[in-house]
Short mmCIF file of C-alpha atoms in Angstrom, two decimals:
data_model
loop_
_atom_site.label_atom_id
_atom_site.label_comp_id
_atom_site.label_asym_id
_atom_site.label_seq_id
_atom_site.Cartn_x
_atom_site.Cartn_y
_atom_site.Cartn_z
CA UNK X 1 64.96 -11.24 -13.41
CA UNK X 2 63.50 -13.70 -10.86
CA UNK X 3 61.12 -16.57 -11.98
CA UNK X 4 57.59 -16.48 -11.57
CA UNK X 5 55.02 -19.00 -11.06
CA UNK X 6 52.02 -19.91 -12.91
CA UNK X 7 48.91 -21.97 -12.25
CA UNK X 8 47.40 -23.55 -15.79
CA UNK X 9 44.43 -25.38 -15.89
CA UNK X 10 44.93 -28.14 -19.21
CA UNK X 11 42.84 -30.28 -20.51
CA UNK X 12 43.99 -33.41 -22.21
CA UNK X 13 42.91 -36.49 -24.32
CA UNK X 14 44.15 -39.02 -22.60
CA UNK X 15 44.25 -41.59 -25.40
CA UNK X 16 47.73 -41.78 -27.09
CA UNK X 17 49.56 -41.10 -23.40
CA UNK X 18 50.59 -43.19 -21.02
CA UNK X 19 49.13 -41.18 -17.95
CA UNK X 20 49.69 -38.06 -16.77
CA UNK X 21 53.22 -38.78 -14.92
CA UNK X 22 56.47 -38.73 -17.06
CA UNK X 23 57.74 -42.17 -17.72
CA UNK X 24 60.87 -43.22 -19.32
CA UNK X 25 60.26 -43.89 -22.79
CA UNK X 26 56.70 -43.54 -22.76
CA UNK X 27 54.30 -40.43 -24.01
CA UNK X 28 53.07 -38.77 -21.35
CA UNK X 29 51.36 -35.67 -20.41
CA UNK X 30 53.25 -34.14 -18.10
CA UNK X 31 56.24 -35.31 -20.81
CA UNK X 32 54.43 -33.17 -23.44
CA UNK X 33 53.94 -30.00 -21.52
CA UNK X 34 57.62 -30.01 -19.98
CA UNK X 35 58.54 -30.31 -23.82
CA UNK X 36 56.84 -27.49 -24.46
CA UNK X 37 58.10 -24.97 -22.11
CA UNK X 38 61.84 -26.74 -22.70
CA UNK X 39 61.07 -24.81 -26.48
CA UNK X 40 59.49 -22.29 -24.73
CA UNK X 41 62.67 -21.36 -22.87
CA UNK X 42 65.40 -22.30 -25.60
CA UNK X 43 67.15 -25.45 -23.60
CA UNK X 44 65.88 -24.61 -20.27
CA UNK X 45 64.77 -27.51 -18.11
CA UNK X 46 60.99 -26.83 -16.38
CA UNK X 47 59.26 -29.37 -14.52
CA UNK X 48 55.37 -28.97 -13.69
CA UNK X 49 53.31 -30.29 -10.86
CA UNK X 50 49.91 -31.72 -11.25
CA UNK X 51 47.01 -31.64 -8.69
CA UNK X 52 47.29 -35.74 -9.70
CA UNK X 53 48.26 -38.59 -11.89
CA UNK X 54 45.57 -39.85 -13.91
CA UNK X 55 46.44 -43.27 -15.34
CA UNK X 56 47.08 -44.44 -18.90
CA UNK X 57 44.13 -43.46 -21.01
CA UNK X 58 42.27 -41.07 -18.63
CA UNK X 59 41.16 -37.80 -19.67
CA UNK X 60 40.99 -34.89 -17.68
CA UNK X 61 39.05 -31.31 -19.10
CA UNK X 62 40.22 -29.40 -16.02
CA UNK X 63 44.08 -30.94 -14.77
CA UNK X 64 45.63 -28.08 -12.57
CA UNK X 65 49.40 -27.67 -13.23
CA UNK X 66 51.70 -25.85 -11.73
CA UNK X 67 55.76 -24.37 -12.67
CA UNK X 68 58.44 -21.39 -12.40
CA UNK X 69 59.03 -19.73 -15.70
CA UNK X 70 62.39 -18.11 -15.53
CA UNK X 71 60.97 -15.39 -17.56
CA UNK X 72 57.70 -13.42 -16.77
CA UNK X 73 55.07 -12.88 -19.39
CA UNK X 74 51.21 -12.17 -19.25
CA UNK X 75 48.94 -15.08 -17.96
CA UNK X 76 47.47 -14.77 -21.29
CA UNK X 77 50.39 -14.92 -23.20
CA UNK X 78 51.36 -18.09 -21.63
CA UNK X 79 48.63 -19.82 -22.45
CA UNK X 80 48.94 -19.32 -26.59
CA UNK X 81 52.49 -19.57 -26.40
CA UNK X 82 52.24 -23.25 -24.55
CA UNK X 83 49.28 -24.00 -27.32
CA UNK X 84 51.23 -22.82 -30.19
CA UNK X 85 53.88 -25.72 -29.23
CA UNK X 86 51.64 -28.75 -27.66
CA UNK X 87 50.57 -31.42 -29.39
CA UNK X 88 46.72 -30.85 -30.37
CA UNK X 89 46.00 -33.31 -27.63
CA UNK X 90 47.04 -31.29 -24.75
CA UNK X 91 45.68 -27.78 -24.46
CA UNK X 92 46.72 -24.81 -22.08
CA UNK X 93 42.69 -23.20 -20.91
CA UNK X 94 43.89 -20.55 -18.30
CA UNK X 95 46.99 -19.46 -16.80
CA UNK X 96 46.82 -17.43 -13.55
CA UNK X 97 50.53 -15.95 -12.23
CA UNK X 98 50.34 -16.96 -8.66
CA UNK X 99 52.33 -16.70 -5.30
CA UNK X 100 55.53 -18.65 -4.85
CA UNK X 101 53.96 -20.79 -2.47
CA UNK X 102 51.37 -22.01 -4.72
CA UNK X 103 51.27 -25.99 -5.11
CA UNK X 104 48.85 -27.15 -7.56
CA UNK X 105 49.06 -30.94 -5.47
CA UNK X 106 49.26 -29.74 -1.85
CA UNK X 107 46.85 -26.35 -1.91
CA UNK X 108 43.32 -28.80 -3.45
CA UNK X 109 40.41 -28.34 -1.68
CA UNK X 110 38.61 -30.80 -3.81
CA UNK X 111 38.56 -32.24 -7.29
CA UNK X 112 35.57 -33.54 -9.51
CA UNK X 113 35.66 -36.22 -11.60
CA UNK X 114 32.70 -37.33 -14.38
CA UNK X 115 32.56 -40.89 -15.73
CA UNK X 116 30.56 -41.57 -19.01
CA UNK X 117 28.73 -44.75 -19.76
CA UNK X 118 26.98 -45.79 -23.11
CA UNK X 119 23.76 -47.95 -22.04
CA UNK X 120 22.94 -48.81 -25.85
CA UNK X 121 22.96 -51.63 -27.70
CA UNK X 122 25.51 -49.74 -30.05
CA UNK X 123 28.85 -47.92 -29.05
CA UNK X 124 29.06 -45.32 -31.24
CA UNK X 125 32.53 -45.27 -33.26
CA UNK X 126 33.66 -42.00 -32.62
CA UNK X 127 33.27 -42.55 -28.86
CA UNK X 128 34.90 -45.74 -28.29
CA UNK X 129 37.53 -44.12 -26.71
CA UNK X 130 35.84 -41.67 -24.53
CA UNK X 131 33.29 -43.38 -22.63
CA UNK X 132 32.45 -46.89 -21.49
CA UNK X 133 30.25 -49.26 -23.56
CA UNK X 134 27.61 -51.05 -21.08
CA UNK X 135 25.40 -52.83 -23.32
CA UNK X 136 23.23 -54.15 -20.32
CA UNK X 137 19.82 -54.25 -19.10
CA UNK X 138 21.10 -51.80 -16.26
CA UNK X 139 18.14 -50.41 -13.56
CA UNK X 140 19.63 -46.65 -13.42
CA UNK X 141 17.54 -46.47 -10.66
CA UNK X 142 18.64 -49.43 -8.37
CA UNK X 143 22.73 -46.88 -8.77
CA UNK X 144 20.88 -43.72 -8.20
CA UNK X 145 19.45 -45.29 -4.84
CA UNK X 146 22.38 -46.82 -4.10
CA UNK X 147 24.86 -44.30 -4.25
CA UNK X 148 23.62 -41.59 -1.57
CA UNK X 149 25.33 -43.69 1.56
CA UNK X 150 28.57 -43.13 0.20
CA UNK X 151 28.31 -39.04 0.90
CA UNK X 152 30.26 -38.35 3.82
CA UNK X 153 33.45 -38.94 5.35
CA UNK X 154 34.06 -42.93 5.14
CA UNK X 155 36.84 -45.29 5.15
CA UNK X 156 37.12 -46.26 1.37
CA UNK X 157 39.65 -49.03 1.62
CA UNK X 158 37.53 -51.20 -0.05
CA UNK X 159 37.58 -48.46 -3.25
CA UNK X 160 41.07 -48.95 -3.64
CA UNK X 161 43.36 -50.48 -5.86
CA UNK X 162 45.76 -53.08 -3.99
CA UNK X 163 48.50 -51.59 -5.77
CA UNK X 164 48.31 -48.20 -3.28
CA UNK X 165 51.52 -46.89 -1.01
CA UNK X 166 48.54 -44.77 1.44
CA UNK X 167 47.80 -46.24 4.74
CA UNK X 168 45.00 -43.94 5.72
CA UNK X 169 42.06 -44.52 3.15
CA UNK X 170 39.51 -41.74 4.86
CA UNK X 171 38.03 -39.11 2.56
CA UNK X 172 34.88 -37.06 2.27
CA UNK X 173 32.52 -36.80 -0.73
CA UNK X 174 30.65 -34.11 -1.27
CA UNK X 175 28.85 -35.13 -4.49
CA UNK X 176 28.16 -38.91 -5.66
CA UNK X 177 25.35 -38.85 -8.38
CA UNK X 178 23.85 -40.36 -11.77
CA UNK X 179 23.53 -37.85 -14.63
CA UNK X 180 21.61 -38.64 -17.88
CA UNK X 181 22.43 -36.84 -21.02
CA UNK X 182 19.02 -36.02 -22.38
CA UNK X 183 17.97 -38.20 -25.94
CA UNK X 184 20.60 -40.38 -25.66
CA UNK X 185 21.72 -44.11 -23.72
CA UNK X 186 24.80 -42.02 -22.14
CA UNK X 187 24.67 -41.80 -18.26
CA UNK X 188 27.73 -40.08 -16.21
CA UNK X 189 28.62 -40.28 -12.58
CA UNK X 190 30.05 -37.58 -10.87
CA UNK X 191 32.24 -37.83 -7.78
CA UNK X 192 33.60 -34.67 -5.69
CA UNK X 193 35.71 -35.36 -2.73
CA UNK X 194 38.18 -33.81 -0.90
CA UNK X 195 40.75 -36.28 -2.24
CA UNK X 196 40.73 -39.67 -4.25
CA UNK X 197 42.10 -43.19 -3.44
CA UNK X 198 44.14 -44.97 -6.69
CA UNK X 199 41.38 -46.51 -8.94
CA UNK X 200 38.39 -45.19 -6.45
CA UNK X 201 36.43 -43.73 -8.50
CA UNK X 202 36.42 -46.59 -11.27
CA UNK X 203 36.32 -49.01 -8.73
CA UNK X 204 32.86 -47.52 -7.52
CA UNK X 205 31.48 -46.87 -11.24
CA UNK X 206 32.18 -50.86 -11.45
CA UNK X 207 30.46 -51.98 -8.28
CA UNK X 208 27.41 -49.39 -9.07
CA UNK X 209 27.20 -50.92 -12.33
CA UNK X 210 27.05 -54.50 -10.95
CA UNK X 211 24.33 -53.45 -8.89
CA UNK X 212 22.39 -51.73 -11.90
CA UNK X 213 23.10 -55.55 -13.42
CA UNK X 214 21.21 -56.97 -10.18
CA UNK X 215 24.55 -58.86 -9.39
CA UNK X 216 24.70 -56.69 -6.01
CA UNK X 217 22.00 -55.55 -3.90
CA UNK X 218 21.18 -51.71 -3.76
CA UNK X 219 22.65 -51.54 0.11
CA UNK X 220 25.85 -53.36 -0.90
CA UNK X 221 27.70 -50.00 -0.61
CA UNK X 222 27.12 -49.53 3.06
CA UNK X 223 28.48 -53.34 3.57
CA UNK X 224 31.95 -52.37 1.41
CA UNK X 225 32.24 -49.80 3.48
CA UNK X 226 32.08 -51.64 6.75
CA UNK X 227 34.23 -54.55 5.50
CA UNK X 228 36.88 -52.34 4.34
CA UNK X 229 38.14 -55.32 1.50
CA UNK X 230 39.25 -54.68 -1.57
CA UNK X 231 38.40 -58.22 -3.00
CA UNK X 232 34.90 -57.35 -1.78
CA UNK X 233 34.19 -54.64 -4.41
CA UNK X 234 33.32 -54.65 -8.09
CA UNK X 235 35.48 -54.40 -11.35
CA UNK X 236 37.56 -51.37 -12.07
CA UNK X 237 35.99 -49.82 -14.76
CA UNK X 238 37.73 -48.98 -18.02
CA UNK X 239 39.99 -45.85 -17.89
CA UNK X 240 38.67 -44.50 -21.04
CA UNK X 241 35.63 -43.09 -19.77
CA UNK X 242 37.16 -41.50 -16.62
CA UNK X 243 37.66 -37.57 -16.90
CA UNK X 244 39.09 -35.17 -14.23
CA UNK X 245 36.66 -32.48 -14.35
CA UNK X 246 37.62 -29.41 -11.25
CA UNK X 247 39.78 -28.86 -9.38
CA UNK X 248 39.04 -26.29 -6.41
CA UNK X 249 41.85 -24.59 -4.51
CA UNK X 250 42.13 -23.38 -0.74
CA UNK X 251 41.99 -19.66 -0.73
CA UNK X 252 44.53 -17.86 0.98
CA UNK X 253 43.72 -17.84 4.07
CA UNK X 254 42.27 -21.19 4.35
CA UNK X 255 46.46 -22.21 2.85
CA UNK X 256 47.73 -20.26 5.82
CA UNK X 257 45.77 -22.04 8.45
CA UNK X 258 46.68 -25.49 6.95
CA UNK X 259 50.44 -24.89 6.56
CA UNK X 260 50.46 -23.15 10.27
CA UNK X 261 48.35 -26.52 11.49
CA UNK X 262 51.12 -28.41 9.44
CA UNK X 263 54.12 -26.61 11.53
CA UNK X 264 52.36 -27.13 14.78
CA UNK X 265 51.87 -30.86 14.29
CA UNK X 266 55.94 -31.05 13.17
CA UNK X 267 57.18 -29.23 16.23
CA UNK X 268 54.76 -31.40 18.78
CA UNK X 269 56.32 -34.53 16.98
CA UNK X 270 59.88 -33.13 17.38
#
């Protein structure tokens, strides 16, 4: 019987792992969920795809994955046979069976991604690892103003880690905003882009929060984006408070177009 792919949406604490890509010797996600399915299948090898790596102590409450399962079962079945095996800090949320084609990396349309701050004097205990602690006089307002000229397409070099192999740093953002939780000194930013630089989106939670701290002024995001320096920017925030929220996928049409675009562009270069 042939294999047959499946699409699973996981969510994952991202405390006790190194990241989200395996590493030799190291916990990892994606280490956890191939050991799952290696049980799953009695000693067969799988390996899984993710829409992206999220680093060492990043969380993620909607990680796309993708992988062939040599033996078909229901969409549902999949996912309580992967939970009945993960550790309880990885969980299986959907599975969809999906077209061979499917890649949970190359077929994104765009991803969200939520980053939690705790404004008060106190960082509660029980959230020390799941959101930053930002004990500041910080103006929310001077980062709500601030943020709006970084919708758009852009260059975004300056929101990138050094440590990056891309050479083209464009991308779009759809969504860049400030979200309060009601009776509480938690705020969360929320980025949604059509793809993500290493470190971007920490790299602009630290600069907006240097400019909540008055350190910046309110328009310093329109200069980073013209000087297109790394140096230039803020801190990168703390991983902990980072999650991966959505992912959105191209339909299939839209996956069609692209890879026919893709084939053109290959046979004007050959």
């Amino acid at each position: 019987m042939s294999s047959q792919r499946y699409r699973v949406t996981i969510a994952y604490d991202g405390t006790p792992y190194a990241g989200f890509q395996i590493q030799p010797n190291e916990p990892t996600v994606q280490g956890e969920i191939e050991r799952a399915l290696l049980l799953m299948t009695k000693g067969t090898p799988i390996s899984i795809v993710g829409s992206g790596r999220t680093d060492s102590g990043v969380h993620a409450s909607g990680q796309v994955i993708h992988f062939d399962y040599p033996k078909p079962m229901p969409a549902s079945a999949m996912v309580r046979a992967l939970n009945s095996i993960l550790k309880p800090s990885v969980r299986a949320l959907t599975a969809d069976i999906v077209s061979p084609d499917f890649h949970a990396r190359y077929d994104t349309k765009s991803k969200r991604y939520r980053y939690r701050v705790n404004l008060g004097a106190v960082n509660p205990p029980f959230e020390r690892h799941y959101m930053l602690h930002h004990p500041y006089r910080t103006d929310v307002e001077r980062m709500e103003a601030a943020l709006p000229v970084l919708l758009g397409t852009h260059d975004f070099a300056s929101f990138c880690s050094t440590k990056t192999d891309k050479t083209d740093f464009t991308r779009t953002l759809t969504t860049a905003r400030i979200e309060r939780v009601p009776n509480s000194d938690e705020i969360q930013f929320v980025f949604e882009g059509n793809g993500f630089l290493y470190n971007m989106v920490r790299i602009l939670v630290g600069t907006s929060l240097q400019i909540g701290d008055r350190l910046r002024p309110v328009d310093e995001f329109e200069r980073l984006l013209q000087v297109k320096d790394r140096n230039q920017a803020g801190p990168t925030a703390a991983a902990h408070g980072l999650y991966l929220e959505h992912v959105s996928y191209l339909s299939d049409s839209e996956r069609i177009a692209k890879r026919a675009a893709w084939q053109e562009q290959f046979e004007q270069e050959e």
